[in-house]
Coordinates of N, CA and C in Angstrom, one line a residue:
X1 N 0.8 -1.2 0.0 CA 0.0 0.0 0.0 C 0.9 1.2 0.0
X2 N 1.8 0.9 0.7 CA 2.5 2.9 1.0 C 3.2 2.8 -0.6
X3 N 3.9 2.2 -1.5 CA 4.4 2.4 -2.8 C 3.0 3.0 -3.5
X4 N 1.9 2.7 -3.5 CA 1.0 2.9 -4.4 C 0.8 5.1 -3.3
X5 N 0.2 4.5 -2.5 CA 0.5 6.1 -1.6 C 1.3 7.1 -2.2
X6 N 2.5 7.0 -2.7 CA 3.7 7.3 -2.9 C 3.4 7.7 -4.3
X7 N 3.0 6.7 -5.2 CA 2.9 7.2 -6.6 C 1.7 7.8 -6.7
X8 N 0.6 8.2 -5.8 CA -0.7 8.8 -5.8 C -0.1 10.3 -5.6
X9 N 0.9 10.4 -4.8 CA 1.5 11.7 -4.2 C 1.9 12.6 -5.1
X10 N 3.2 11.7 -6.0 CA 3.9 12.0 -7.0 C 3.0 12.7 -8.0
X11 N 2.1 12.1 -8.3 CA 1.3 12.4 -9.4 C 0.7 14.0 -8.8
X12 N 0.0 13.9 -8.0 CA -0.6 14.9 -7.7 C 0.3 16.4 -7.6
X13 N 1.3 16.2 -7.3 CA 2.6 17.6 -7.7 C 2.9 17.7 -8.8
X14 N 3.1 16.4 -9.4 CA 3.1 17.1 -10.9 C 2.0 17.7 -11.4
X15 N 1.0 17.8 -11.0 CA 0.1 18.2 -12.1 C -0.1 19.5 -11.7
X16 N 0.1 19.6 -9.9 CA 0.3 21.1 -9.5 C 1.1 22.0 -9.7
X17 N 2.5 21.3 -10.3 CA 3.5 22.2 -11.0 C 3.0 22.0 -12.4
X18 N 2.4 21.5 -13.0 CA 2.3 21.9 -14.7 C 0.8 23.1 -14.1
X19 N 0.2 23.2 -13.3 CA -0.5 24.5 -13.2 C 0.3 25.7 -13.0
X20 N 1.1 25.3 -12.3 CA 1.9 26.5 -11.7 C 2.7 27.3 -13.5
X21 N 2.9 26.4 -13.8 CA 3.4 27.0 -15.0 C 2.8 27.9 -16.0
X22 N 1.1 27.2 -16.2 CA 0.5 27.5 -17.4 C 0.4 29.2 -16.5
X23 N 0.7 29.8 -15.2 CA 0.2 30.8 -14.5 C 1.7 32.1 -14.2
X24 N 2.7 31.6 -15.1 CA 3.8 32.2 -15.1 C 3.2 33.5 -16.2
X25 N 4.0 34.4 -15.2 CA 3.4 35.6 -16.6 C 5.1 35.3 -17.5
X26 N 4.0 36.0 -18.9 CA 4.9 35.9 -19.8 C 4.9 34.5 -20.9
X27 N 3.9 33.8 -19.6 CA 3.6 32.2 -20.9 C 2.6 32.1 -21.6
X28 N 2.0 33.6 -21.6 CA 0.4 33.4 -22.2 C 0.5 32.8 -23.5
X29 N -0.9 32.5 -24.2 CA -0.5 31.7 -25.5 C -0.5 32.6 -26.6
X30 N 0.1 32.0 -27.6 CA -0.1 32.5 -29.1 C -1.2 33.5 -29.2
X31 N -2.5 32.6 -29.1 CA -3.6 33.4 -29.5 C -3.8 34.9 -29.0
X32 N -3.5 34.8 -27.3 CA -3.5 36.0 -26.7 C -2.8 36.9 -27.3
X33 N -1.3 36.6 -27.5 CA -0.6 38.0 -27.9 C -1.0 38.4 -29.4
X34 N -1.6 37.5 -30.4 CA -1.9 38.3 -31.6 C -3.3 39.1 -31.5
X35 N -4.2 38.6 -30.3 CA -5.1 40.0 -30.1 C -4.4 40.8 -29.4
X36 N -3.8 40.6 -28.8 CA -3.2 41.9 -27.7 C -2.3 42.8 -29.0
X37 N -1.8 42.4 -30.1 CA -1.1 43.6 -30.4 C -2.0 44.6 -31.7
X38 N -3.5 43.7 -31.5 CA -4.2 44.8 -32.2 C -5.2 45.6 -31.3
X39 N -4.7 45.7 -29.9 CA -5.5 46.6 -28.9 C -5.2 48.2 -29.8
X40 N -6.1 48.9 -29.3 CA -5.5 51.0 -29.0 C -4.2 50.6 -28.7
X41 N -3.6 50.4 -27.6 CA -2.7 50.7 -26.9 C -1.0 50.4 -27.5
X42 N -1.9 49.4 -28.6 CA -0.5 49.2 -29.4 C -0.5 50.6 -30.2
X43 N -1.4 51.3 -30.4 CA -1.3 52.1 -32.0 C -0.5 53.4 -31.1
X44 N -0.5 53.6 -29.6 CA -0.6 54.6 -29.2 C 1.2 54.3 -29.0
X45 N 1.6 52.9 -28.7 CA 3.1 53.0 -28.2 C 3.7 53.1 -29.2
X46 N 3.2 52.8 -30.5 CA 4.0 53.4 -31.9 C 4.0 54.7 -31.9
X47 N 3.4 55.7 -31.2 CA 3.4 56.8 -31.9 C 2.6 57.3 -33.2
X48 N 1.7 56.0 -33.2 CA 1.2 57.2 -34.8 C -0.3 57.7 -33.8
X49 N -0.3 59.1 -34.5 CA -1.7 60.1 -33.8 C -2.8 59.2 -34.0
X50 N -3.7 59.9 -33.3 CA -5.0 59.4 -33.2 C -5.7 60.3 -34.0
X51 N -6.9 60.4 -34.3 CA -7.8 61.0 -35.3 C -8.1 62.0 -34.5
X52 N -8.7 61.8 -33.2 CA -8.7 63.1 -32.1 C -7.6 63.9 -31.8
X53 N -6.4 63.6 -32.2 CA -5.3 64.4 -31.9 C -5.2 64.8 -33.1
X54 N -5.3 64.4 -34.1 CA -4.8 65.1 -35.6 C -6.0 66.4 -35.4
X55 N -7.3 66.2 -35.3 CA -7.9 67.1 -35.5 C -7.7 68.3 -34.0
X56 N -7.1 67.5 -33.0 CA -6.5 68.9 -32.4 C -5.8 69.9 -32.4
X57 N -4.8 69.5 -33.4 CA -3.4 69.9 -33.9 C -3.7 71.1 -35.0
X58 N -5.1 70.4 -35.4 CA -5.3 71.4 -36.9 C -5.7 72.8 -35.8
X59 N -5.3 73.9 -36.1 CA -5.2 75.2 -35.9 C -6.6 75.8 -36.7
X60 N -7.3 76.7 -35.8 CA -8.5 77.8 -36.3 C -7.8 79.0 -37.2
X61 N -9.0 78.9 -38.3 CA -8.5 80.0 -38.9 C -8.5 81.8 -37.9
X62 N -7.9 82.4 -38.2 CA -7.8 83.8 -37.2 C -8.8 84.5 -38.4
X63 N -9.6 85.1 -38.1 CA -10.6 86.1 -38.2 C -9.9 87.5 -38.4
X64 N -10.2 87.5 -39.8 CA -9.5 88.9 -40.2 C -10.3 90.0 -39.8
X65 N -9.8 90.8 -39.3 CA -10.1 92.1 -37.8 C -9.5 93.6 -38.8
X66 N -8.8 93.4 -40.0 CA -9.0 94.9 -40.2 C -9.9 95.2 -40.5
X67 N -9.8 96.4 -40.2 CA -10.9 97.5 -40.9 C -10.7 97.4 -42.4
X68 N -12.7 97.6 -43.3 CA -12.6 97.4 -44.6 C -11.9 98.8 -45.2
X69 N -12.6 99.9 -44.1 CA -11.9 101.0 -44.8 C -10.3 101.3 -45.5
X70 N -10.0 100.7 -44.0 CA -8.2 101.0 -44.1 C -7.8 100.0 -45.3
X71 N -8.5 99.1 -45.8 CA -7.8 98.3 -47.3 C -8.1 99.2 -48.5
X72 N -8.4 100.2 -48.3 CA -8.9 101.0 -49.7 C -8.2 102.1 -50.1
X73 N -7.8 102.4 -51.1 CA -7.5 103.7 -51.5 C -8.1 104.7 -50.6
X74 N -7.1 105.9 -50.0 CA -7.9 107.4 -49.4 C -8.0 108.6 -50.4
X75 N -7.1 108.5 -51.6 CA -7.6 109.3 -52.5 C -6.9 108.2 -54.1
X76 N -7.2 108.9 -55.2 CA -7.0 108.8 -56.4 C -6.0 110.2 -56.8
X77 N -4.8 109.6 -57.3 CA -4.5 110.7 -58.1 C -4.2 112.2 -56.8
X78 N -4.3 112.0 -55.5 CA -3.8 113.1 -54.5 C -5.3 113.9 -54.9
X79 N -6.4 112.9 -55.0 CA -7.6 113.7 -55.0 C -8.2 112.9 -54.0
X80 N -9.0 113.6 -52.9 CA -9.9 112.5 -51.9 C -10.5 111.7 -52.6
X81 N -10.7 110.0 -51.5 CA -11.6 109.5 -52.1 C -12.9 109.5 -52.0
X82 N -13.9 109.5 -52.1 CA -15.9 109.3 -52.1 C -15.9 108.1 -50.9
X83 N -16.1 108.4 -50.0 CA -16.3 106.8 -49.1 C -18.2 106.7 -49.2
X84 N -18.8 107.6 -49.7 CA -20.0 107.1 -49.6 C -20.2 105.8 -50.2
X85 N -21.7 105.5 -49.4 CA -22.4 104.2 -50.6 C -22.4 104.3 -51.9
X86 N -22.6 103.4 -52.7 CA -22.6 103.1 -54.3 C -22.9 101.6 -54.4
X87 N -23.3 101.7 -55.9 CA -24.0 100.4 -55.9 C -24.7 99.8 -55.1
X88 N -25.9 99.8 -54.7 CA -26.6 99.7 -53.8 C -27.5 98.0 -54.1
X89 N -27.8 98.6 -55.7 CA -28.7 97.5 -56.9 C -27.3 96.3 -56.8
X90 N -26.2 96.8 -56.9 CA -26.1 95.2 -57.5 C -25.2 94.6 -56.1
X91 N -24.7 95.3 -54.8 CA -24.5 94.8 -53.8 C -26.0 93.8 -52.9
X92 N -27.0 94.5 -53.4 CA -27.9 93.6 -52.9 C -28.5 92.6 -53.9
X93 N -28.1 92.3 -55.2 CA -28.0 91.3 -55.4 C -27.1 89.9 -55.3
X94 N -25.8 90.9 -55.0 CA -24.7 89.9 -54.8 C -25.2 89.4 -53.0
X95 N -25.6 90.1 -51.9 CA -26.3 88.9 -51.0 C -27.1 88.1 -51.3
X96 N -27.9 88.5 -52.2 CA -28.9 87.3 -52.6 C -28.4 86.4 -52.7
X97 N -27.5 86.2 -54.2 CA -26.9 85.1 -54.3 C -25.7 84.2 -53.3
X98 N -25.8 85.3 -52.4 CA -25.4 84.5 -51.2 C -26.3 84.1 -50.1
X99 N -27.6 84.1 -50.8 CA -28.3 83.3 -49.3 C -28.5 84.3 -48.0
X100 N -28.0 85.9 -48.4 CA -28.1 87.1 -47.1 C -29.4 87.8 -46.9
X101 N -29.3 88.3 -45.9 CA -30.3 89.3 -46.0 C -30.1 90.6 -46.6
X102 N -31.0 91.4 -46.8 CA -30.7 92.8 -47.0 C -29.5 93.7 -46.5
X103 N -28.3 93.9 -46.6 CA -28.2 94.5 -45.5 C -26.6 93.3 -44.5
X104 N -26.7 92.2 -45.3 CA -26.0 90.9 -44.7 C -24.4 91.5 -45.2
X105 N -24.0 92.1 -45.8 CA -22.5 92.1 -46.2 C -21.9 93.5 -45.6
X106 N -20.6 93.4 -45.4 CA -20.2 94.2 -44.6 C -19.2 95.0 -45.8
X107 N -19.5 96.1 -46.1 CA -18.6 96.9 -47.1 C -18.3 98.3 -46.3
X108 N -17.1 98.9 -47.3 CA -16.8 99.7 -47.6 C -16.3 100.1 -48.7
X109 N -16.4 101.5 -49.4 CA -16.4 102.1 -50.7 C -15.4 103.4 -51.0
X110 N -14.7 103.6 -51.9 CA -13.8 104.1 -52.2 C -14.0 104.4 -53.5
X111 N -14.3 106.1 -54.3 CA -14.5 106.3 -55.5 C -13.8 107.7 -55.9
X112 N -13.9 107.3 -57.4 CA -13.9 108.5 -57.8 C -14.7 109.3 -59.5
X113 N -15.6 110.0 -58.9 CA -16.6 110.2 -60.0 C -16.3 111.1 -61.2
X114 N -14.9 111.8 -61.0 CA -14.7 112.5 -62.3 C -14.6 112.1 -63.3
X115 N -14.0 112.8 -64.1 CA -13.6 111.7 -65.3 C -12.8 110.4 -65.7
X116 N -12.1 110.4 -64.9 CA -11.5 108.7 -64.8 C -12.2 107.9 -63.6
X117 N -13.8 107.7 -64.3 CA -14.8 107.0 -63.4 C -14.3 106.0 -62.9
X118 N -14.0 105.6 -61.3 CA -13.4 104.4 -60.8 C -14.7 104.2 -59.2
X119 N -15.2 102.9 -59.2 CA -15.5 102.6 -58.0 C -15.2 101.4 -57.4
X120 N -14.9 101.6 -56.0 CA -14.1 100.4 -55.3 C -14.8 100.2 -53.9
X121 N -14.9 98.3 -54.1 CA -15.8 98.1 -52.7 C -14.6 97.4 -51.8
X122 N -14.4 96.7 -50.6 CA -14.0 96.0 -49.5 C -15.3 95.3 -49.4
X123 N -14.9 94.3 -49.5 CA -16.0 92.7 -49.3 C -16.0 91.8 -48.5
X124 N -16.7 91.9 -47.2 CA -16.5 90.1 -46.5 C -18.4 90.0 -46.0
X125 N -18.6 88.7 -46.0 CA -19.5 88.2 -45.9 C -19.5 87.4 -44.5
X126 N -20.1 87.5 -43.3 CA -20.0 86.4 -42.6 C -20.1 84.4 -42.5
X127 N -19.5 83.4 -42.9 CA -19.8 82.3 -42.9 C -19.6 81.9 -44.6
X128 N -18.9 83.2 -45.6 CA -18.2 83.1 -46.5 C -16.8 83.6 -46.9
X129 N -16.3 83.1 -47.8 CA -14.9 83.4 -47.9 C -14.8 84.0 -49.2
X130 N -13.9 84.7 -49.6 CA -13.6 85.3 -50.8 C -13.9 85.1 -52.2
X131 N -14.1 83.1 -52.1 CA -13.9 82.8 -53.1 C -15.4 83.0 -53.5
X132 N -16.3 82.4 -52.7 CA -17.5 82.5 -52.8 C -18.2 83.7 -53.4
X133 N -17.8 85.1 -52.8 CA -18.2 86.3 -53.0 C -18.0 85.9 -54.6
X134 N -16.7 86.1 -54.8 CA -16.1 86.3 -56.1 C -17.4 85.5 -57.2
X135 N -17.6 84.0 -56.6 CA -18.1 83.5 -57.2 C -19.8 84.3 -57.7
X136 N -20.2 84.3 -56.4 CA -21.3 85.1 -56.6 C -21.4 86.6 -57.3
X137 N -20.2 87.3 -57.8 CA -19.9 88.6 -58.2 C -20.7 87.8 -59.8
X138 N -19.8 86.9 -59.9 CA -20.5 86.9 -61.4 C -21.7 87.1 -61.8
X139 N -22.4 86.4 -60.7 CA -24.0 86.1 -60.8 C -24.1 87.5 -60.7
X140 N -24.2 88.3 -59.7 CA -24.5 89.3 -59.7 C -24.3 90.8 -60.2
X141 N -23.0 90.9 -60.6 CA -22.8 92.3 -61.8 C -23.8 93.0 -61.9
X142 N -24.3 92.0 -63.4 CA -25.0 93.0 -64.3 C -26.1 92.2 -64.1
X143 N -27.2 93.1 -64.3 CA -28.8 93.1 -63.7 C -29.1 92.5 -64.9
X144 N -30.0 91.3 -65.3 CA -31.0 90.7 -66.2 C -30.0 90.1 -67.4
X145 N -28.3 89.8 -66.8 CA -27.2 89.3 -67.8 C -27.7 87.7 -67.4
X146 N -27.9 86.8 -69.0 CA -28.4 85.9 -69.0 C -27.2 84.9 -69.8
X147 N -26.1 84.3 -69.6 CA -25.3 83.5 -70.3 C -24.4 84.3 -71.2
X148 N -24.8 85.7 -70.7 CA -23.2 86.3 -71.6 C -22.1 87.1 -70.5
X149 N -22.1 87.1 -69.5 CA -21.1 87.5 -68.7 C -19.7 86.8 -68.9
X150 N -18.4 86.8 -68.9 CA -17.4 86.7 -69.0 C -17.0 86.6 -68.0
X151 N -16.1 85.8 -67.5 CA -14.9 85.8 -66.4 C -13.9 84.9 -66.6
X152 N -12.3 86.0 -66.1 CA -11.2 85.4 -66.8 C -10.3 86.3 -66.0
X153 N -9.2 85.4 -66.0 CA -8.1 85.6 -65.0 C -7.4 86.6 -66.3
X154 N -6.5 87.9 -65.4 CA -5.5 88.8 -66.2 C -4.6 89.1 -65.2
X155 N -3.4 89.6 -66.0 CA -2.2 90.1 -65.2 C -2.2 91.4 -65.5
X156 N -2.9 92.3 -64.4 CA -2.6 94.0 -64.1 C -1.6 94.6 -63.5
X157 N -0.4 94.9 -64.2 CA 0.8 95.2 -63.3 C 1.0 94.2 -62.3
X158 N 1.3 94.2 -61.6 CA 1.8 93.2 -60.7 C 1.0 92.3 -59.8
X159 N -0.6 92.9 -60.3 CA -1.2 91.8 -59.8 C -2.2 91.0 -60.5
X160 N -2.8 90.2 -60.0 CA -3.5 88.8 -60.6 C -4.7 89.2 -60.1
X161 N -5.3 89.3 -61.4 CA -7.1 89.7 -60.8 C -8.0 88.8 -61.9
X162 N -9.2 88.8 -61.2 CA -10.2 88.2 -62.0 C -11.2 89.6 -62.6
X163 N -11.1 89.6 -64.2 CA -12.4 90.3 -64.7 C -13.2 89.9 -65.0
X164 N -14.9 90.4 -64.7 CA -16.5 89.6 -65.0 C -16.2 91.3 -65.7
X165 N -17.1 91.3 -66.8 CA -17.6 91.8 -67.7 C -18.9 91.5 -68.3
X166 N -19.6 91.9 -69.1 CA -20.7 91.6 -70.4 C -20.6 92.9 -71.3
X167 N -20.9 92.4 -72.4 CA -20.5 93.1 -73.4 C -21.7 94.3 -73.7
X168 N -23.0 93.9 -73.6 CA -23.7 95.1 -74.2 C -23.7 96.0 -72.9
X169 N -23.2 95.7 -71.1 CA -23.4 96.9 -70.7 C -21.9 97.2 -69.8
X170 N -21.2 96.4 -70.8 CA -20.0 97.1 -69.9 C -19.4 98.7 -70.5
X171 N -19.8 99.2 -71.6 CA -19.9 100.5 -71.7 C -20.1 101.6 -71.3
X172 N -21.4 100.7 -70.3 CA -22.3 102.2 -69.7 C -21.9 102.2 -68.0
X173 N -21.6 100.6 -67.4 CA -21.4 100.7 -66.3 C -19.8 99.8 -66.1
X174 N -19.1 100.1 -67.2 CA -17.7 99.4 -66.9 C -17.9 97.6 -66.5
X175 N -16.7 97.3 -66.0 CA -16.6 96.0 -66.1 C -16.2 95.9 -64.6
X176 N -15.8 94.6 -64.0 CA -15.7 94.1 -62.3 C -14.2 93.5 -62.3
X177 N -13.3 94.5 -61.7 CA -12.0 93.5 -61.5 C -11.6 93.0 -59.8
X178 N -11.3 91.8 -60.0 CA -11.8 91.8 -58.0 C -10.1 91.1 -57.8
X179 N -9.6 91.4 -56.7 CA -8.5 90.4 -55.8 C -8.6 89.5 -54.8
X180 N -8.3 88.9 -54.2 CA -8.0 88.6 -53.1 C -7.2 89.3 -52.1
X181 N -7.7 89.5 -50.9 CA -6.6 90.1 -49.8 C -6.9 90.0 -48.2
X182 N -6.5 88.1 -48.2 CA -6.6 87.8 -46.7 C -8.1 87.0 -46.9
X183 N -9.0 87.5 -45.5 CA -10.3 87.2 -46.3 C -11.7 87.8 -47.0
X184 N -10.9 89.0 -47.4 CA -11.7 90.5 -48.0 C -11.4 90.1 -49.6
X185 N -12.5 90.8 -50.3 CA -12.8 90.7 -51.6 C -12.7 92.3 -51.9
X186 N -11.5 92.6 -53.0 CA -11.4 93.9 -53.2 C -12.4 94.1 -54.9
X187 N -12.8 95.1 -55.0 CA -13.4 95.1 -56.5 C -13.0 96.5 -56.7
X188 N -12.7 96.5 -57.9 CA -12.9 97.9 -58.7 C -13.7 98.2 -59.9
X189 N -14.6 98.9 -59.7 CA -15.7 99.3 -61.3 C -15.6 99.9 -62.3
X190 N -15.3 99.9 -63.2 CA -14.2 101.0 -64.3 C -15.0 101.0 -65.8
X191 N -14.7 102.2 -66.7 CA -15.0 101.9 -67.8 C -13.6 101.7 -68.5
X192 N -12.6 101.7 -68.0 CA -11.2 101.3 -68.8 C -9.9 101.0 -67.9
X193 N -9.5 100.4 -68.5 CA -8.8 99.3 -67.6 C -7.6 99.5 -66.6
X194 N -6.7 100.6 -68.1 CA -5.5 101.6 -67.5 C -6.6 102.4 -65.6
X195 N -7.5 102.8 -66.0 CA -7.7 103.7 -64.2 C -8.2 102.2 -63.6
X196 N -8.5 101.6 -63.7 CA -8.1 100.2 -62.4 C -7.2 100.0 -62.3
X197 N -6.0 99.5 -62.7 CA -4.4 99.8 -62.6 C -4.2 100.7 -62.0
X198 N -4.4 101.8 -62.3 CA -4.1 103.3 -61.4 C -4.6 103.1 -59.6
X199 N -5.7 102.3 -59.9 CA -6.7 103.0 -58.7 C -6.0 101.3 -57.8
X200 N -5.6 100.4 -58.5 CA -4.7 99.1 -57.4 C -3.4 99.6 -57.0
X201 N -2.7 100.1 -57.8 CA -1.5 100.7 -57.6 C -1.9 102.0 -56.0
X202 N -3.2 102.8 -56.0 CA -3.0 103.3 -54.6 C -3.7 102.2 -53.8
X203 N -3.5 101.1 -53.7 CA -4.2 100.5 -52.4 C -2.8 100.3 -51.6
X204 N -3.6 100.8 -50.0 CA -2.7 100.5 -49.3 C -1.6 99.5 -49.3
X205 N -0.6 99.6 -49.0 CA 0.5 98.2 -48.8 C 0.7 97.9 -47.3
X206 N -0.1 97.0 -46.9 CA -0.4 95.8 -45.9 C 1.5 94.9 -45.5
X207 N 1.4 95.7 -44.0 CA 3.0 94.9 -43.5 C 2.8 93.6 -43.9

């Protein structure tokens, strides 16, 4: 009896030491560690960002705070400029076409009514950007213009402007040359092209 006792014994530690083992860290199995290395916590000890941190990183645009006035010509030619209203008809169409109310666009005006007829707006829209305006300039120009308006990039002295035109009333009310500047929409209204040149050449120069 005690030999058989003896090998009942034996047996029973072994099987307590193969537990003891399966309970070692570090022996977990195969299966475990190939889900463990597609946890988060793997993506994070690499180092590559998270979608919430990328979009943390991205920076707000800053809200352009100058004044529209201060972007405009103060005279033509060492002649004051006109800061009154102008264009009234087709600034309230150009909200329209943006979806504004009466009254929704924030301008300022800069002219000159003698004979080298030049008028100039400062443009920002709230909840649009420049390009938008611009886009909507087309639409809006010229009053009852049905598929003949024009728009086309030109090089005016040293800068790059977009002209909208139409042909049967760009005689009487000139044609639309606009820039970019920041997130303001400059335009100038001209019957010839030389006094828009003239009248960009006095726009302030911005540090």
């Amino acid at each position: 009896m005690r030999p058989n006792r003896i090998f009942a014994i034996g047996v029973t530690v072994a099987a307590l030491a193969g537990c003891g083992v399966s309970t070692t860290p570090g022996a977990a199995s195969p299966s475990y560690v190939a889900s463990g290395s597609a946890t988060p916590s793997g993506a994070l000890a690499s180092g590559a960002p998270t979608p919430a941190a990328s979009a943390e990183a991205t920076p707000e645009p800053t809200p352009d705070a100058r004044p529209l006035q201060g972007l405009l010509p103060a005279d033509f030619r060492g002649v004051e400029a006109h800061t009154f209203p102008v264009g009234q008809d087709m600034l309230a169409r150009l909200a329209t076409a943006l979806g504004l109310r009466p009254g929704g666009l924030d301008v300022a005006y800069a002219s000159d009514h003698g004979p080298a007829f030049v008028q100039m707006y400062a443009l920002r829209a709230s909840g649009h950007d420049p390009g938008e305006l611009l886009d909507a300039l087309s639409q809006a120009a010229y009053a009852g213009a049905s598929g003949s308006v024009t728009v086309e990039e030109r090089q005016l002295g040293d800068r790059r402007v977009t002209v909208i035109s139409e042909p049967s009333q760009a005689a009487s009310i000139g044609s639309f040359y606009a820039l970019v500047d920041g997130e303001t929409l400059i335009v100038a209204q001209a019957l010839a092209e030389p006094v828009v040149e003239a009248a960009f050449h006095e726009l302030p120069r911005q540090d």
